[in-house]
mmCIF file of C-alpha atoms in Angstrom:
data_model
loop_
_atom_site.group_PDB
_atom_site.id
_atom_site.type_symbol
_atom_site.label_atom_id
_atom_site.label_comp_id
_atom_site.label_asym_id
_atom_site.label_seq_id
_atom_site.Cartn_x
_atom_site.Cartn_y
_atom_site.Cartn_z
ATOM 1 C CA MET A 228 -42.332 -13.141 42.891
ATOM 2 C CA SER A 229 -41.010 -9.593 42.444
ATOM 3 C CA LEU A 230 -37.525 -8.963 41.181
ATOM 4 C CA SER A 231 -34.966 -7.162 43.280
ATOM 5 C CA PRO A 232 -33.674 -3.718 42.199
ATOM 6 C CA ARG A 233 -30.286 -5.285 41.474
ATOM 7 C CA SER A 234 -31.803 -7.836 39.096
ATOM 8 C CA LEU A 235 -33.774 -5.125 37.295
ATOM 9 C CA SER A 236 -30.636 -3.023 36.950
ATOM 10 C CA SER A 237 -28.700 -6.004 35.581
ATOM 11 C CA ARG A 238 -31.396 -6.749 33.009
ATOM 12 C CA SER A 239 -31.568 -3.109 31.983
ATOM 13 C CA LEU A 240 -27.789 -3.031 31.540
ATOM 14 C CA SER A 241 -27.879 -6.221 29.467
ATOM 15 C CA SER A 242 -30.624 -4.846 27.237
ATOM 16 C CA ARG A 243 -28.657 -1.632 26.677
ATOM 17 C CA ARG A 244 -25.564 -3.628 25.780
ATOM 18 C CA ALA A 245 -27.578 -5.750 23.368
ATOM 19 C CA ALA A 246 -29.019 -2.615 21.759
ATOM 20 C CA ARG A 247 -25.554 -1.079 21.368
ATOM 21 C CA ARG A 248 -24.206 -4.301 19.884
ATOM 22 C CA LEU A 249 -27.107 -4.430 17.452
ATOM 23 C CA ALA A 250 -26.540 -0.807 16.426
ATOM 24 C CA ALA A 251 -22.814 -1.458 15.943
ATOM 25 C CA ASP A 252 -23.549 -4.548 13.821
ATOM 26 C CA ALA A 253 -26.015 -2.575 11.713
ATOM 27 C CA GLY A 254 -23.469 0.187 11.167
ATOM 28 C CA LEU A 255 -20.786 -2.312 10.160
ATOM 29 C CA LEU A 256 -23.252 -3.966 7.783
ATOM 30 C CA VAL A 257 -23.963 -0.632 6.096
ATOM 31 C CA VAL A 258 -20.228 0.027 5.704
ATOM 32 C CA ALA A 259 -19.679 -3.487 4.328
ATOM 33 C CA VAL A 260 -22.445 -3.003 1.754
ATOM 34 C CA ALA A 261 -20.956 0.362 0.745
ATOM 35 C CA PHE A 262 -17.626 -1.359 0.055
ATOM 36 C CA LEU A 263 -19.126 -4.439 -1.590
ATOM 37 C CA LEU A 264 -21.292 -2.605 -4.119
ATOM 38 C CA PRO A 265 -18.368 -1.248 -6.202
ATOM 39 C CA LEU A 266 -16.696 -4.663 -6.094
ATOM 40 C CA ALA A 267 -19.933 -6.315 -7.172
ATOM 41 C CA TRP A 268 -20.229 -3.869 -10.075
ATOM 42 C CA VAL A 269 -16.675 -4.640 -11.230
ATOM 43 C CA VAL A 270 -17.165 -8.408 -11.145
ATOM 44 C CA LEU A 271 -20.642 -8.417 -12.725
ATOM 45 C CA SER A 272 -19.861 -5.830 -15.397
ATOM 46 C CA ALA A 273 -16.723 -7.680 -16.495
ATOM 47 C CA PHE A 274 -18.911 -10.574 -17.704
ATOM 48 C CA ASP A 275 -21.976 -8.572 -18.758
ATOM 49 C CA PRO A 276 -22.252 -8.039 -22.547
ATOM 50 C CA HIS A 277 -24.362 -4.919 -21.901
ATOM 51 C CA ALA A 278 -22.521 -3.469 -18.923
ATOM 52 C CA GLY A 279 -23.532 -0.061 -17.650
ATOM 53 C CA LEU A 280 -23.347 2.058 -14.547
ATOM 54 C CA ARG A 281 -25.974 0.095 -12.631
ATOM 55 C CA VAL A 282 -25.214 -2.891 -10.424
ATOM 56 C CA LYS A 283 -27.329 -5.646 -11.945
ATOM 57 C CA ALA A 284 -27.238 -9.301 -12.817
ATOM 58 C CA PRO A 285 -25.613 -9.823 -16.233
ATOM 59 C CA ASP A 286 -27.908 -10.260 -19.216
ATOM 60 C CA GLY A 287 -25.605 -13.093 -20.189
ATOM 61 C CA VAL A 288 -22.058 -14.267 -19.598
ATOM 62 C CA THR A 289 -19.326 -13.252 -22.019
ATOM 63 C CA LEU A 290 -15.540 -13.119 -22.083
ATOM 64 C CA ASP A 291 -15.420 -10.576 -24.899
ATOM 65 C CA HIS A 292 -14.339 -7.791 -22.546
ATOM 66 C CA PHE A 293 -11.293 -9.786 -21.406
ATOM 67 C CA GLU A 294 -10.447 -10.752 -24.995
ATOM 68 C CA ALA A 295 -10.575 -7.074 -25.970
ATOM 69 C CA ILE A 296 -8.176 -5.894 -23.259
ATOM 70 C CA LEU A 297 -5.687 -8.772 -23.125
ATOM 71 C CA THR A 298 -3.291 -7.262 -25.647
ATOM 72 C CA ASP A 299 0.244 -5.934 -25.329
ATOM 73 C CA GLU A 300 -0.758 -2.328 -25.930
ATOM 74 C CA ILE A 301 -3.752 -2.204 -23.581
ATOM 75 C CA THR A 302 -2.793 -4.464 -20.685
ATOM 76 C CA PHE A 303 0.488 -6.359 -20.747
ATOM 77 C CA THR A 304 2.879 -3.468 -21.419
ATOM 78 C CA PRO A 305 1.238 -1.109 -18.861
ATOM 79 C CA LEU A 306 1.210 -3.901 -16.265
ATOM 80 C CA LEU A 307 4.878 -4.637 -16.902
ATOM 81 C CA ASN A 308 5.662 -0.933 -16.528
ATOM 82 C CA SER A 309 3.713 -0.863 -13.247
ATOM 83 C CA LEU A 310 5.595 -3.893 -11.938
ATOM 84 C CA LEU A 311 8.951 -2.341 -12.837
ATOM 85 C CA LEU A 312 8.065 1.013 -11.304
ATOM 86 C CA CYS A 313 6.382 -0.207 -8.126
ATOM 87 C CA GLY A 314 8.607 -3.231 -7.599
ATOM 88 C CA GLY A 315 11.817 -1.244 -8.006
ATOM 89 C CA ALA A 316 10.566 1.635 -5.862
ATOM 90 C CA THR A 317 9.303 -0.733 -3.155
ATOM 91 C CA ALA A 318 12.651 -2.552 -2.969
ATOM 92 C CA LEU A 319 14.478 0.784 -2.773
ATOM 93 C CA THR A 320 12.077 2.028 -0.076
ATOM 94 C CA VAL A 321 12.471 -1.073 2.099
ATOM 95 C CA VAL A 322 16.284 -1.030 1.862
ATOM 96 C CA CYS A 323 16.605 2.692 2.602
ATOM 97 C CA ALA A 324 13.993 2.559 5.376
ATOM 98 C CA ALA A 325 15.827 -0.289 7.108
ATOM 99 C CA LEU A 326 19.193 1.499 6.884
ATOM 100 C CA ALA A 327 17.666 4.757 8.164
ATOM 101 C CA ALA A 328 15.597 3.164 10.947
ATOM 102 C CA TYR A 329 18.486 1.121 12.373
ATOM 103 C CA PRO A 330 20.533 4.004 13.856
ATOM 104 C CA LEU A 331 17.327 5.747 14.954
ATOM 105 C CA SER A 332 16.316 2.632 16.865
ATOM 106 C CA ARG A 333 19.686 1.586 18.267
ATOM 107 C CA TYR A 334 21.519 4.832 19.020
ATOM 108 C CA ARG A 335 20.338 7.663 21.225
ATOM 109 C CA SER A 336 20.918 11.212 20.049
ATOM 110 C CA ARG A 337 19.406 14.637 20.548
ATOM 111 C CA LEU A 338 18.740 14.775 16.826
ATOM 112 C CA ASN A 339 16.594 11.615 16.745
ATOM 113 C CA ARG A 340 13.351 13.270 17.778
ATOM 114 C CA PRO A 341 13.729 16.363 15.537
ATOM 115 C CA PHE A 342 14.585 14.097 12.612
ATOM 116 C CA LEU A 343 11.548 11.875 13.220
ATOM 117 C CA LEU A 344 9.289 14.913 13.532
ATOM 118 C CA THR A 345 10.723 16.284 10.294
ATOM 119 C CA ILE A 346 10.015 13.127 8.324
ATOM 120 C CA LEU A 347 6.575 12.946 9.941
ATOM 121 C CA PHE A 348 5.915 16.442 8.629
ATOM 122 C CA ALA A 349 7.114 15.308 5.209
ATOM 123 C CA THR A 350 4.381 12.642 5.125
ATOM 124 C CA SER A 351 1.699 15.310 5.499
ATOM 125 C CA LEU A 352 2.781 17.336 2.455
ATOM 126 C CA PRO A 353 0.263 16.985 -0.401
ATOM 127 C CA ILE A 354 1.861 15.492 -3.476
ATOM 128 C CA THR A 355 0.274 18.113 -5.713
ATOM 129 C CA ALA A 356 2.070 20.896 -3.819
ATOM 130 C CA ILE A 357 5.544 19.617 -4.650
ATOM 131 C CA MET A 358 5.073 18.281 -8.170
ATOM 132 C CA VAL A 359 5.805 21.598 -9.914
ATOM 133 C CA PRO A 360 9.300 22.026 -8.371
ATOM 134 C CA VAL A 361 9.938 18.283 -8.758
ATOM 135 C CA TYR A 362 9.020 18.481 -12.437
ATOM 136 C CA ALA A 363 11.363 21.450 -12.943
ATOM 137 C CA LEU A 364 14.162 19.617 -11.117
ATOM 138 C CA PHE A 365 13.684 16.453 -13.169
ATOM 139 C CA VAL A 366 13.861 18.478 -16.378
ATOM 140 C CA ARG A 367 17.171 20.016 -15.271
ATOM 141 C CA VAL A 368 18.799 16.707 -14.316
ATOM 142 C CA ASN A 369 17.410 14.821 -17.349
ATOM 143 C CA LEU A 370 15.245 12.454 -15.304
ATOM 144 C CA ILE A 371 11.948 13.452 -16.864
ATOM 145 C CA ASP A 372 10.277 10.681 -18.892
ATOM 146 C CA THR A 373 12.555 8.015 -17.410
ATOM 147 C CA MET A 374 11.670 4.925 -15.401
ATOM 148 C CA GLN A 375 14.557 5.418 -12.975
ATOM 149 C CA GLY A 376 13.526 8.997 -12.209
ATOM 150 C CA THR A 377 9.966 7.945 -11.424
ATOM 151 C CA ILE A 378 11.256 5.079 -9.277
ATOM 152 C CA PHE A 379 13.430 7.486 -7.282
ATOM 153 C CA PHE A 380 10.524 9.845 -6.687
ATOM 154 C CA PHE A 381 8.155 7.007 -5.750
ATOM 155 C CA ALA A 382 10.692 5.737 -3.204
ATOM 156 C CA ALA A 383 11.343 9.225 -1.820
ATOM 157 C CA SER A 384 7.628 9.879 -1.362
ATOM 158 C CA GLN A 385 7.072 6.622 0.564
ATOM 159 C CA LEU A 386 10.320 6.670 2.529
ATOM 160 C CA PRO A 387 9.226 8.903 5.481
ATOM 161 C CA PHE A 388 6.329 6.669 6.483
ATOM 162 C CA GLY A 389 8.431 3.583 5.744
ATOM 163 C CA ILE A 390 11.077 4.790 8.204
ATOM 164 C CA TRP A 391 8.454 5.347 10.891
ATOM 165 C CA LEU A 392 7.000 1.867 10.456
ATOM 166 C CA MET A 393 10.389 0.170 10.247
ATOM 167 C CA LYS A 394 11.685 1.904 13.386
ATOM 168 C CA ASN A 395 8.625 0.895 15.424
ATOM 169 C CA PHE A 396 9.079 -2.758 14.475
ATOM 170 C CA MET A 397 12.840 -2.572 14.971
ATOM 171 C CA ASP A 398 12.364 -1.287 18.527
ATOM 172 C CA GLY A 399 10.732 -4.628 19.351
ATOM 173 C CA VAL A 400 13.895 -6.631 18.621
ATOM 174 C CA PRO A 401 16.011 -6.966 21.810
ATOM 175 C CA LYS A 402 19.375 -5.273 21.552
ATOM 176 C CA GLU A 403 20.963 -8.058 23.602
ATOM 177 C CA LEU A 404 20.839 -10.325 20.570
ATOM 178 C CA GLU A 405 22.973 -7.877 18.605
ATOM 179 C CA GLU A 406 25.390 -7.387 21.478
ATOM 180 C CA ALA A 407 25.994 -11.130 21.508
ATOM 181 C CA ALA A 408 26.714 -11.014 17.787
ATOM 182 C CA TRP A 409 29.050 -8.032 18.251
ATOM 183 C CA THR A 410 30.940 -10.036 20.873
ATOM 184 C CA ASP A 411 31.489 -12.731 18.247
ATOM 185 C CA GLY A 412 32.942 -10.141 15.862
ATOM 186 C CA ALA A 413 29.913 -9.236 13.758
ATOM 187 C CA SER A 414 29.639 -5.707 12.417
ATOM 188 C CA SER A 415 26.566 -3.502 12.735
ATOM 189 C CA LEU A 416 25.585 -4.198 9.132
ATOM 190 C CA GLN A 417 25.948 -7.954 9.642
ATOM 191 C CA SER A 418 23.826 -7.863 12.795
ATOM 192 C CA LEU A 419 21.180 -5.854 10.939
ATOM 193 C CA LEU A 420 21.051 -8.290 8.016
ATOM 194 C CA ARG A 421 21.393 -11.558 9.935
ATOM 195 C CA ILE A 422 19.615 -10.843 13.231
ATOM 196 C CA VAL A 423 17.375 -7.781 13.222
ATOM 197 C CA LEU A 424 15.694 -8.034 9.808
ATOM 198 C CA PRO A 425 14.936 -11.798 10.011
ATOM 199 C CA LEU A 426 13.332 -11.285 13.442
ATOM 200 C CA MET A 427 11.215 -8.345 12.277
ATOM 201 C CA GLY A 428 9.806 -10.133 9.236
ATOM 202 C CA PRO A 429 6.262 -8.840 9.912
ATOM 203 C CA GLY A 430 7.566 -5.267 9.902
ATOM 204 C CA VAL A 431 9.341 -5.723 6.589
ATOM 205 C CA ALA A 432 6.187 -7.311 5.166
ATOM 206 C CA VAL A 433 4.016 -4.404 6.332
ATOM 207 C CA VAL A 434 6.341 -1.797 4.813
ATOM 208 C CA THR A 435 6.545 -3.790 1.571
ATOM 209 C CA VAL A 436 2.788 -4.187 1.162
ATOM 210 C CA PHE A 437 1.981 -0.618 2.213
ATOM 211 C CA SER A 438 4.565 0.894 -0.116
ATOM 212 C CA PHE A 439 3.636 -1.291 -3.082
ATOM 213 C CA VAL A 440 -0.109 -0.658 -2.739
ATOM 214 C CA MET A 441 0.321 3.105 -2.398
ATOM 215 C CA MET A 442 2.519 3.215 -5.506
ATOM 216 C CA TRP A 443 0.407 0.774 -7.511
ATOM 217 C CA GLY A 444 -2.653 2.989 -7.380
ATOM 218 C CA ASN A 445 -0.822 6.288 -7.870
ATOM 219 C CA PHE A 446 -2.044 8.082 -10.987
ATOM 220 C CA PHE A 447 -0.704 11.611 -10.584
ATOM 221 C CA VAL A 448 3.052 10.979 -10.251
ATOM 222 C CA PRO A 449 3.602 8.841 -13.391
ATOM 223 C CA PHE A 450 1.130 11.008 -15.296
ATOM 224 C CA MET A 451 3.339 14.045 -14.571
ATOM 225 C CA LEU A 452 6.811 12.524 -14.814
ATOM 226 C CA LEU A 453 6.343 10.131 -17.746
ATOM 227 C CA LEU A 454 5.594 11.454 -21.219
ATOM 228 C CA SER A 455 6.058 8.495 -23.565
ATOM 229 C CA PRO A 456 2.945 6.296 -24.030
ATOM 230 C CA ASP A 457 5.043 3.132 -24.009
ATOM 231 C CA LEU A 458 6.297 3.952 -20.475
ATOM 232 C CA MET A 459 2.882 4.594 -18.918
ATOM 233 C CA PRO A 460 1.879 2.225 -16.088
ATOM 234 C CA ALA A 461 -1.543 0.655 -15.754
ATOM 235 C CA SER A 462 -2.670 3.288 -13.236
ATOM 236 C CA VAL A 463 -2.453 5.870 -16.047
ATOM 237 C CA SER A 464 -3.491 3.744 -19.012
ATOM 238 C CA ILE A 465 -6.788 2.892 -17.304
ATOM 239 C CA ASN A 466 -7.812 6.439 -18.156
ATOM 240 C CA ASP A 467 -7.969 5.410 -21.829
ATOM 241 C CA PHE A 468 -11.248 3.586 -21.189
ATOM 242 C CA PHE A 469 -12.941 6.929 -20.554
ATOM 243 C CA GLY A 470 -13.743 8.307 -23.969
ATOM 244 C CA ASN A 471 -14.973 11.689 -25.135
ATOM 245 C CA ARG A 472 -18.424 13.111 -24.364
ATOM 246 C CA GLY A 473 -19.086 10.692 -21.526
ATOM 247 C CA MET A 474 -18.622 7.529 -23.589
ATOM 248 C CA VAL A 475 -17.093 4.826 -21.379
ATOM 249 C CA ALA A 476 -16.362 1.191 -22.210
ATOM 250 C CA TYR A 477 -17.765 -0.079 -18.920
ATOM 251 C CA GLY A 478 -17.306 -3.767 -19.602
ATOM 252 C CA GLN A 479 -13.692 -3.397 -20.682
ATOM 253 C CA LEU A 480 -13.046 -1.024 -17.790
ATOM 254 C CA ALA A 481 -14.359 -3.607 -15.321
ATOM 255 C CA ALA A 482 -12.330 -6.410 -16.919
ATOM 256 C CA PHE A 483 -9.178 -4.299 -16.860
ATOM 257 C CA SER A 484 -9.829 -3.414 -13.189
ATOM 258 C CA ILE A 485 -9.900 -7.104 -12.278
ATOM 259 C CA VAL A 486 -6.629 -7.791 -14.091
ATOM 260 C CA TYR A 487 -5.099 -4.623 -12.661
ATOM 261 C CA SER A 488 -5.980 -5.637 -9.070
ATOM 262 C CA THR A 489 -4.542 -9.148 -9.378
ATOM 263 C CA PRO A 490 -0.841 -8.370 -8.590
ATOM 264 C CA VAL A 491 -1.751 -6.550 -5.367
ATOM 265 C CA ILE A 492 -3.977 -9.407 -4.234
ATOM 266 C CA LEU A 493 -1.285 -11.960 -5.039
ATOM 267 C CA LEU A 494 1.327 -9.954 -3.131
ATOM 268 C CA TYR A 495 -0.874 -9.809 -0.058
ATOM 269 C CA VAL A 496 -1.666 -13.529 -0.227
ATOM 270 C CA LEU A 497 2.014 -14.428 -0.581
ATOM 271 C CA ILE A 498 3.113 -12.565 2.550
ATOM 272 C CA SER A 499 -0.097 -12.695 4.590
ATOM 273 C CA ARG A 500 1.487 -15.215 6.942
ATOM 274 C CA ARG A 501 4.201 -12.750 7.844
ATOM 275 C CA LEU A 502 1.640 -10.007 8.321
ATOM 276 C CA GLY A 503 -0.163 -12.105 10.909
ATOM 277 C CA ALA A 504 2.934 -13.564 12.546
ATOM 278 C CA GLY A 505 4.523 -12.409 15.737
ATOM 279 C CA PHE A 506 8.171 -11.848 16.450
ATOM 280 C CA ALA A 507 8.586 -15.304 18.021
ATOM 281 C CA LEU A 508 11.311 -14.192 20.385
ATOM 282 C CA GLY A 509 10.199 -16.354 23.283
ATOM 283 C CA GLY A 510 13.269 -17.414 25.283
ATOM 284 C CA ALA A 511 15.667 -15.709 22.912
ATOM 285 C CA VAL A 512 17.231 -13.510 25.594
ATOM 286 C CA LYS A 513 16.885 -15.894 28.525
ATOM 287 C CA GLY A 514 19.626 -17.951 30.082
#
């Protein structure tokens, strides 16, 4: 029995869809392999006594690379410096972004759009273009080679994008909830702290993770603003594994990379529930 033209067209459409899906899956597989290869090298080389540039099964299993790097000078002090720098700057970024995003979200003004466009432009400025004047300014105000100066600059560099993210999440919180609190005598700051921020937990989590990750992997800023070796974070001290004339301690570099990545992974795991949560405002403004 011959098939109708409609059936042939339907089969042809299904085959084309299957081919496109197969091509998309193949492309995603290639991308996944491209990302997994460096991770595989890090994990395998950390336990390989003869680690090199190639991705290969270890000749044996050893913990000598971890024993070599787990010292105060190589790992613990730089990691502590990174936690102080990135943790302090992230907290400052989240607080300032929330305070700046609140009036932009709740009050209408002719200056809102120009201000948002200005801070959007600030996010596109390359960090290398502003480091020379920043360095000169820090020298004048005695903030060069200080943890607090680097924290301030880290926070300032992440604040524009943090404000954008925070405002978008804040727009999703109904204003009626605040108006009810204002009727009961709450101030704007109290409504922000007790109503808006708890309801936009996913937004605060996103800004926190994004800011921390961007600062954690930043090499150029602390390399320019910090001069003392005992103040260097792990993002700068990792450069010590690259020796002269191409000599690199690959095994120790891989072991240090695993330890260095652990705080970021732990941070994401701790707040992953908030990242995937919704606002849960069902019925909050009804009645």
